[in-house]
Tab-separated table of C-alpha atoms in Angstrom:
chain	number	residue	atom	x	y	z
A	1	UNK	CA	-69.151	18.988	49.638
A	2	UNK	CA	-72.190	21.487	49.453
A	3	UNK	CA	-71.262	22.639	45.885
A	4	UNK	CA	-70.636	19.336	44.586
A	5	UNK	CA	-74.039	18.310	46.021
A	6	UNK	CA	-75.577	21.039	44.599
A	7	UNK	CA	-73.821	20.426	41.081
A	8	UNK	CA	-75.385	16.758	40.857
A	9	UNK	CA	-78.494	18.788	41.351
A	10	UNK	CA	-78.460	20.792	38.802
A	11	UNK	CA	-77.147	18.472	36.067
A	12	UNK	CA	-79.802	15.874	37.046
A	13	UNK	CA	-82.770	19.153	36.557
A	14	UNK	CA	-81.127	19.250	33.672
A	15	UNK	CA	-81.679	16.074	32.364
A	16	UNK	CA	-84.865	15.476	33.349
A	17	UNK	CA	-85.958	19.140	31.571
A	18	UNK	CA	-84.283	17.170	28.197
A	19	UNK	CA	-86.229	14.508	28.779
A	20	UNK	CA	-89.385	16.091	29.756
A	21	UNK	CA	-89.225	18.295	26.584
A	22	UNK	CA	-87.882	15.453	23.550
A	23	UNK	CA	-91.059	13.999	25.007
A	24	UNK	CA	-93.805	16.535	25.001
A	25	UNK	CA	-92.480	17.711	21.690
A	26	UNK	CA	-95.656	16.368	19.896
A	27	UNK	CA	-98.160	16.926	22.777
A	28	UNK	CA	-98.005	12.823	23.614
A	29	UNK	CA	-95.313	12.596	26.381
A	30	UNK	CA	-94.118	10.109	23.952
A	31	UNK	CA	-90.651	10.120	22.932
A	32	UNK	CA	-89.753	9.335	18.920
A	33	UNK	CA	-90.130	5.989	18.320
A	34	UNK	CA	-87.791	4.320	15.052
A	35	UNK	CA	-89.670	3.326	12.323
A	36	UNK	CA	-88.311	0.302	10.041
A	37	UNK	CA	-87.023	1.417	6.732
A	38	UNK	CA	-85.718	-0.308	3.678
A	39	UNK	CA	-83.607	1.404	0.863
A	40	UNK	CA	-84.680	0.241	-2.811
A	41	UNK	CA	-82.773	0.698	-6.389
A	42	UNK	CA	-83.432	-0.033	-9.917
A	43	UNK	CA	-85.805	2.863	-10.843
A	44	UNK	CA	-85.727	5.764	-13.211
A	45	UNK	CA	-87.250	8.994	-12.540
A	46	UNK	CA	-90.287	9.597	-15.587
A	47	UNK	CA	-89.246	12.076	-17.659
A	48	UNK	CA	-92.752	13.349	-17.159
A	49	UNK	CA	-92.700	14.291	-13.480
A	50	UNK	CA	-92.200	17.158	-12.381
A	51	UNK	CA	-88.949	17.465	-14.910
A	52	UNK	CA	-87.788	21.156	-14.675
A	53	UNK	CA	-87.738	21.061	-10.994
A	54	UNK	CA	-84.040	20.266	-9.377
A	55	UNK	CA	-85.675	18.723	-6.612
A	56	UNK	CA	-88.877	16.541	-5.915
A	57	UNK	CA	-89.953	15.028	-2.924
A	58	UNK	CA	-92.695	11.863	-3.382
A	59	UNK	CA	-95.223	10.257	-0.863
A	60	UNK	CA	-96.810	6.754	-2.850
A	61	UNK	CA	-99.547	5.003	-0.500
A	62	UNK	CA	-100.169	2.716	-3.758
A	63	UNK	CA	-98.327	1.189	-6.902
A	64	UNK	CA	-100.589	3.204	-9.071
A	65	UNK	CA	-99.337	6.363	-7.386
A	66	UNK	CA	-95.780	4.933	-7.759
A	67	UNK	CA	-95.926	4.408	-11.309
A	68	UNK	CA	-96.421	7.902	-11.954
A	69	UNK	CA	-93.513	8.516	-11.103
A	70	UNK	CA	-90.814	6.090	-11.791
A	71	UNK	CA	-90.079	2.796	-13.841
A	72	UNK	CA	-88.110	-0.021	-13.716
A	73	UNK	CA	-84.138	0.311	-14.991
A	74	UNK	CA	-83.299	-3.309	-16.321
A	75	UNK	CA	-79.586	-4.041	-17.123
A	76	UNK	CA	-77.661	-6.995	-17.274
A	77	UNK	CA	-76.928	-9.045	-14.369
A	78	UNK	CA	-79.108	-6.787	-12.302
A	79	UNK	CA	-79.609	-7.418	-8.224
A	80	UNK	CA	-80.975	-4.232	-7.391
A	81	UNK	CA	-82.818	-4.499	-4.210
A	82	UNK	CA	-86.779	-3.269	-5.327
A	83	UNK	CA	-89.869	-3.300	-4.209
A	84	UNK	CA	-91.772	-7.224	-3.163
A	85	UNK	CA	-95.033	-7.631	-5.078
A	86	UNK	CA	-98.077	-6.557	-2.368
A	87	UNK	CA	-95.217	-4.032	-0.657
A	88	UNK	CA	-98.302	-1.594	-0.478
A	89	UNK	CA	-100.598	-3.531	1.559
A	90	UNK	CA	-98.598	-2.587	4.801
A	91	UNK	CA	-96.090	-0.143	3.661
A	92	UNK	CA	-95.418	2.923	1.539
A	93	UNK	CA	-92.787	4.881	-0.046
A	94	UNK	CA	-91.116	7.884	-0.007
A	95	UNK	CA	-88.710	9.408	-2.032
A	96	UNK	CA	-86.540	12.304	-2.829
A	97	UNK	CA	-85.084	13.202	-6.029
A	98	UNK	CA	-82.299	15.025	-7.361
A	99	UNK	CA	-81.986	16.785	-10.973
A	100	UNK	CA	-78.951	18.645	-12.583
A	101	UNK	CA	-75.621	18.163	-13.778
A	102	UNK	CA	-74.361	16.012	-11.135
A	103	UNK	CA	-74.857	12.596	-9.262
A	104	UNK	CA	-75.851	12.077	-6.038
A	105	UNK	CA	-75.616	9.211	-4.078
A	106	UNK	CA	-77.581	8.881	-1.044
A	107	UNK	CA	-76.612	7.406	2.881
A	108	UNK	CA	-78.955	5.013	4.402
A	109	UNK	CA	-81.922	6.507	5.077
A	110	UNK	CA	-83.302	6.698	9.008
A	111	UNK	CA	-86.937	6.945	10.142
A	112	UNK	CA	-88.731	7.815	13.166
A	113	UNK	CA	-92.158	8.973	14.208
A	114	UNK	CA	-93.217	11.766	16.525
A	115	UNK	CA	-96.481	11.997	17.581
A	116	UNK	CA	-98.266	12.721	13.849
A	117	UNK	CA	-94.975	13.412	11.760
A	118	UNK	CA	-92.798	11.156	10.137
A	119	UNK	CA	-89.478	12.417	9.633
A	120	UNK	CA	-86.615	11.012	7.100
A	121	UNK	CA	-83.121	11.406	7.651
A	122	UNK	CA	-80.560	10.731	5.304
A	123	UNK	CA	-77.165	12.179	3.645
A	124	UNK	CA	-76.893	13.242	-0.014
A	125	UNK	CA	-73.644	13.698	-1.641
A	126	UNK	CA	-73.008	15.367	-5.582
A	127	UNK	CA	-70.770	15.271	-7.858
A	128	UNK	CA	-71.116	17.985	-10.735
A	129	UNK	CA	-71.024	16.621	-13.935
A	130	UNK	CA	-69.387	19.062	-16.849
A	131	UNK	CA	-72.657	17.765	-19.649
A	132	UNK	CA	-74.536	15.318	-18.331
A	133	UNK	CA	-77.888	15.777	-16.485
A	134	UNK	CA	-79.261	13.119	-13.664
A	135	UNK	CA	-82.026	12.170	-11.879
A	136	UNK	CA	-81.149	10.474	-9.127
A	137	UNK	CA	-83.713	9.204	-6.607
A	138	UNK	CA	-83.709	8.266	-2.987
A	139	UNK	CA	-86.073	5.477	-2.397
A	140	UNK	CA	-87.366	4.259	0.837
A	141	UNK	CA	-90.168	2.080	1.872
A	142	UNK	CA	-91.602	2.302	5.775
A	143	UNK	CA	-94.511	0.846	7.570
A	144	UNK	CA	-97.715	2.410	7.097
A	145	UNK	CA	-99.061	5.248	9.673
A	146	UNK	CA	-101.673	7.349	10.571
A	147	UNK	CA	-99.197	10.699	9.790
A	148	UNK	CA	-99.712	13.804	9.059
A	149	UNK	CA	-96.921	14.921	7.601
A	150	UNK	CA	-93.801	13.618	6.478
A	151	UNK	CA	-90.188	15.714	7.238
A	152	UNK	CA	-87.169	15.410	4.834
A	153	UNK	CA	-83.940	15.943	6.648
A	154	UNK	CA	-80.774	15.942	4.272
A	155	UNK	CA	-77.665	16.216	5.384
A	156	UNK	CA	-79.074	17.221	9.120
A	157	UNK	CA	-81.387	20.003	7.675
A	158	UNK	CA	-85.301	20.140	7.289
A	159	UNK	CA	-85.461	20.755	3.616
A	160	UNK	CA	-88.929	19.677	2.607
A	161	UNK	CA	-92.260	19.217	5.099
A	162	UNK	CA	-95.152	17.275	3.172
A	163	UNK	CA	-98.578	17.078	4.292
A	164	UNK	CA	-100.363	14.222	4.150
A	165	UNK	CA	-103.679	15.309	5.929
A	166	UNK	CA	-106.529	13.716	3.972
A	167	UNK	CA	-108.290	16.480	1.934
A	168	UNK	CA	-110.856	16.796	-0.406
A	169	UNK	CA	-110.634	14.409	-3.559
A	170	UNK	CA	-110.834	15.308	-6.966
A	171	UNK	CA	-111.560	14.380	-10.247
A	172	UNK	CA	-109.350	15.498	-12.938
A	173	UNK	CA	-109.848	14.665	-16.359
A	174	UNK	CA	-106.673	15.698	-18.918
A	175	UNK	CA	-104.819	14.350	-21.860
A	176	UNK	CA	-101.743	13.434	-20.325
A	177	UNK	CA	-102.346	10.980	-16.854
A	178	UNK	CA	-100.570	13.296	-13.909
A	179	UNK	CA	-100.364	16.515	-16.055
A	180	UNK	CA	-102.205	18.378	-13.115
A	181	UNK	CA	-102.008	17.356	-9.636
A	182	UNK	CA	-103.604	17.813	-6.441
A	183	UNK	CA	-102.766	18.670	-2.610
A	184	UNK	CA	-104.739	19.811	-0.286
A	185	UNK	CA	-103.749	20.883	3.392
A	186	UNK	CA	-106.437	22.475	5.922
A	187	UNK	CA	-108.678	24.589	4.096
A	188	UNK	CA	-106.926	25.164	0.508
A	189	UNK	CA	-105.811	23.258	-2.456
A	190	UNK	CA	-103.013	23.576	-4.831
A	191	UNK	CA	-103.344	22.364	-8.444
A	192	UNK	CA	-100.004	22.418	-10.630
A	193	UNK	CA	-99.233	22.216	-13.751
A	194	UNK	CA	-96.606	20.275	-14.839
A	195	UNK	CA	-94.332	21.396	-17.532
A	196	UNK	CA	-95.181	18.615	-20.021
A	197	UNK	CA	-95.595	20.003	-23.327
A	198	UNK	CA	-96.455	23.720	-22.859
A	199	UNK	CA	-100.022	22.960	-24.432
A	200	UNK	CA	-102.951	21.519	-22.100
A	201	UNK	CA	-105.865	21.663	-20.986
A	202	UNK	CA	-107.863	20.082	-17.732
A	203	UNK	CA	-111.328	20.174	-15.933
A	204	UNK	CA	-111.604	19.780	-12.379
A	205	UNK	CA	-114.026	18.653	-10.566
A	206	UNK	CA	-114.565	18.236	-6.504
A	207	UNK	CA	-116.110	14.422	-5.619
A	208	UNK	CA	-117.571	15.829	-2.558
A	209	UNK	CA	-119.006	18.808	-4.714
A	210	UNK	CA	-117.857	21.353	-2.372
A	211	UNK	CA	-114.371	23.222	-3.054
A	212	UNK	CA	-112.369	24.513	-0.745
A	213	UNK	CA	-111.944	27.885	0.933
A	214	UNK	CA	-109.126	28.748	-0.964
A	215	UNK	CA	-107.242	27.792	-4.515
A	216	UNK	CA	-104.206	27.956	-5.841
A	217	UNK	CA	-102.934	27.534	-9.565
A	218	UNK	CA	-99.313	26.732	-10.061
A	219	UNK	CA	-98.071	26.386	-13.406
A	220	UNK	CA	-94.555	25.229	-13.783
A	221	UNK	CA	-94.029	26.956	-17.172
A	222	UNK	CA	-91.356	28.893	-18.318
A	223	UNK	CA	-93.794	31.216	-19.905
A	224	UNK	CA	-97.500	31.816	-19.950
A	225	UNK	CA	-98.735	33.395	-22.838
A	226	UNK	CA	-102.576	32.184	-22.732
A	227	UNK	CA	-104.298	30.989	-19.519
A	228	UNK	CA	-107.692	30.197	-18.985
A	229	UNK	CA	-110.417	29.882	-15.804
A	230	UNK	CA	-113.670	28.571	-16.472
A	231	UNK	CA	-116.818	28.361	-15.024
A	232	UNK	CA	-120.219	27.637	-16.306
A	233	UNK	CA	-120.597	31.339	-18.267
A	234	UNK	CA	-117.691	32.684	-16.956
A	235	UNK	CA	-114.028	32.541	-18.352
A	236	UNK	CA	-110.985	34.483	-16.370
A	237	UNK	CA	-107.775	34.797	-19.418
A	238	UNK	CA	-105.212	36.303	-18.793
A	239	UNK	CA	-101.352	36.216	-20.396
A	240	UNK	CA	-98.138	37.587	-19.528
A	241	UNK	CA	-96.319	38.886	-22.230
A	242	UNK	CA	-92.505	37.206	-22.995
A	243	UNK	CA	-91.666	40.972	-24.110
A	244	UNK	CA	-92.913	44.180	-23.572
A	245	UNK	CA	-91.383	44.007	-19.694
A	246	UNK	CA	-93.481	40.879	-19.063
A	247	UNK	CA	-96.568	42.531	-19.091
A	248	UNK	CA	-99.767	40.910	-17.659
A	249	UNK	CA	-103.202	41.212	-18.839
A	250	UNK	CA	-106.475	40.148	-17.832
A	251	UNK	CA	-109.798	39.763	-19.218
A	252	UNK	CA	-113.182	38.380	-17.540
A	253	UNK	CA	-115.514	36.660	-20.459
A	254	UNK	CA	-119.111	36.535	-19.961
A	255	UNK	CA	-120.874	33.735	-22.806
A	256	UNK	CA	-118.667	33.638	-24.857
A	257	UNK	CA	-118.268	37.935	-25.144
A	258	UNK	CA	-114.810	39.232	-23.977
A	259	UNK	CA	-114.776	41.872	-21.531
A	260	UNK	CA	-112.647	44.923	-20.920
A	261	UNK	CA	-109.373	44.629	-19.299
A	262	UNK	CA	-109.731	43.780	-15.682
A	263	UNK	CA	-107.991	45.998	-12.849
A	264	UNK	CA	-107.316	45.321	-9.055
A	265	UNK	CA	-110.734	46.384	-7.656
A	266	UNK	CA	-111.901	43.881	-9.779
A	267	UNK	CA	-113.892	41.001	-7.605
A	268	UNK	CA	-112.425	38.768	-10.441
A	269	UNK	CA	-109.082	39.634	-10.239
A	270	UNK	CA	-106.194	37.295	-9.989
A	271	UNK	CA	-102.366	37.727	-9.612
A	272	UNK	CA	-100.247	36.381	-11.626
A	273	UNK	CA	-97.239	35.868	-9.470
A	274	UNK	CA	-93.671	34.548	-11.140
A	275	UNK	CA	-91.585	32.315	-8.345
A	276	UNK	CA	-87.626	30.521	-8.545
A	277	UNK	CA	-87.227	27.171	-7.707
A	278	UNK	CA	-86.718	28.692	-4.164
A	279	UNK	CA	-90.006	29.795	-4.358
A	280	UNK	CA	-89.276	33.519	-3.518
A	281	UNK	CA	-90.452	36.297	-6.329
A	282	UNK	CA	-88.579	37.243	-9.511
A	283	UNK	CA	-88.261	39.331	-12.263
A	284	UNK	CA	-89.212	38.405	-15.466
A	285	UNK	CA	-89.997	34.835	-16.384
A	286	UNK	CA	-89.636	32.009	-14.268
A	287	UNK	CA	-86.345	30.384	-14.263
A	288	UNK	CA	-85.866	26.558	-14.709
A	289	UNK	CA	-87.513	24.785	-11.459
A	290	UNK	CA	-89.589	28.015	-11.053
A	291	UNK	CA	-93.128	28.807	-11.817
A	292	UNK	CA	-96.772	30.759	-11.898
A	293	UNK	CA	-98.585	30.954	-9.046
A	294	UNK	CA	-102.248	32.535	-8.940
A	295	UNK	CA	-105.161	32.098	-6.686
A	296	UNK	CA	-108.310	31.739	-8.184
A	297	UNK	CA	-111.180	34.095	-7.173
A	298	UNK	CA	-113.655	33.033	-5.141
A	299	UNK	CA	-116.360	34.899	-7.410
A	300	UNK	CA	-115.253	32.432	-10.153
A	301	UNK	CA	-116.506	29.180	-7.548
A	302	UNK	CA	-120.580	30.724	-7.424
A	303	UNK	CA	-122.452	27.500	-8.385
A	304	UNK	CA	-119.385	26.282	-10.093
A	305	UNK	CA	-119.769	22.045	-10.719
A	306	UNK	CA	-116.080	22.069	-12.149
A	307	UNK	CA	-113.548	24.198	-13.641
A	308	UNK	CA	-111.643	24.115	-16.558
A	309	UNK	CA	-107.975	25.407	-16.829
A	310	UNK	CA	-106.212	26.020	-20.991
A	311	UNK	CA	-102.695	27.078	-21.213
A	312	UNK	CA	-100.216	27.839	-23.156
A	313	UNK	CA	-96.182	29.008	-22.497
A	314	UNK	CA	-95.128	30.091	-25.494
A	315	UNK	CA	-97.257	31.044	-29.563
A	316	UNK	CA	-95.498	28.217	-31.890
């Protein structure tokens, strides 16, 4: 009788330590709480985001943000289920994408809220495809929050965490609308590049005036044989070779003047790091879905208003 008793115990400790911790994981004593999702069709993916990577992840608080990324599919005798005129007043959207040679379909997606995060679950199956190339999105609206990150969970694993802490805004002026973008998380900012046409060119410029403690350049590229940093007087090039064993080279210019070759003691010198899709370091050029990464110098920011970033992958 003793040992039964005491086994009741023990599973019932058990329990409430469960319970206790599904609660305190975000610091609330809350547990998660569903959040009301809707699945939507009848988009295409714009060829102009992000189109070398195999997979994207979106967060859209408004239909200009939306746009950006995908377009309306009409086809005969279509009832795809999208999204009501005014959906953004309450809601927003989030989305995952899939490229390559095969389709994916998606399960119904789940959402719940813990403490700060929102976190997406849904299932993704593929299948390959011997030519053909997809883009095959996952497209969910949910109720507006005060979050601070959104989680991705495909197929019951975290595969993509994205912050959406405000940061500083900025204003970027280039040819092509959504050629460079920009996210910021405590203290730093990433611009990127997106493939687009090889060529560009863009000036940044913080609205607050201030930038932040630390920037980062990636350039999803498949080469990068002229890339420019300017500031007021001051212009950081540098190239790395498609021969030559990839080769990088860089040059601080002072008004116009080109200086010598720059090397790591340099208080202007910059990386040049090449990344997979995976995001881990590799040899040579970056493969498709991979790209540049460099963070700028903070000597380049001294009374800088704005800076201006040139590129170019390849010499036509």
């Amino acid at each position: 009788m003793r040992v039964i008793f005491n086994l009741r115990i023990a599973f019932f400790l058990a329990a409430l330590a469960l319970t206790g911790m599904a609660a305190a994981a975000d610091g609330t004593g809350a547990p998660p709480k569903d959040v009301a999702v809707e699945s939507h069709a009848g988009y295409f993916v714009s060829n102009k985001f992000e189109p070398d990577a195999p997979t994207s992840f979106v967060v859209a608080t408004d239909q200009a943000a939306f746009d950006k990324v995908f377009g309306v599919a009409m086809v005969m005798r279509d009832r795809s289920h999208r999204l009501p005129t005014g959906v953004f007043e309450k809601k927003m959207v989030v989305a995952a994408i899939h490229r390559g040679k095969a389709m994916v379909t998606y399960g119904a997606g789940h959402a719940s809220t813990d403490g700060k995060t929102l976190v997406i679950r849904y299932t993704a199956d593929s299948a390959p495809s011997a030519s053909a190339e997809f883009a095959c999105p996952l497209i969910l609206s949910v109720t507006k929050g005060d979050y601070d990150a959104i989680q991705f969970i495909e197929n019951g694993k975290l595969i993509r965490t994205v912050k959406t802490s405000p940061g500083p805004a900025f204003q970027i002026d280039c040819k092509n609308p959504g050629e460079v973008t920009a996210e910021s998380t405590a203290g730093q900012t990433v611009f990127t590049i997106q493939a687009g046409r090889g060529i560009g060119s863009a000036t940044i410029r913080p609205e607050a005036g201030q930038w932040p403690q630390k920037v980062i350049v990636r350039a999803r590229l498949g080469g990068l044989e002229q890339f420019a940093i300017s500031s007021g007087k001051l212009k950081l090039s540098g190239s790395v070779l498609s021969h030559s064993g990839n080769r990088q080279l860089l040059h601080l210019w002072t008004d116009g003047k080109e200086g010598p070759q720059l090397h790591k003691d340099s208080k202007y010198w910059m990386d040049i790091r090449m990344l997979g899709a995976d995001g881990k370091d590799v040899n040579g050029l970056p493969p498709k879905g991979g790209w540049f990464e460099m963070i700028v110098p903070k000597a380049l920011f001294t009374d800088a208003k704005d800076l201006r970033l040139d590129w170019i992958d390849f010499y036509r």
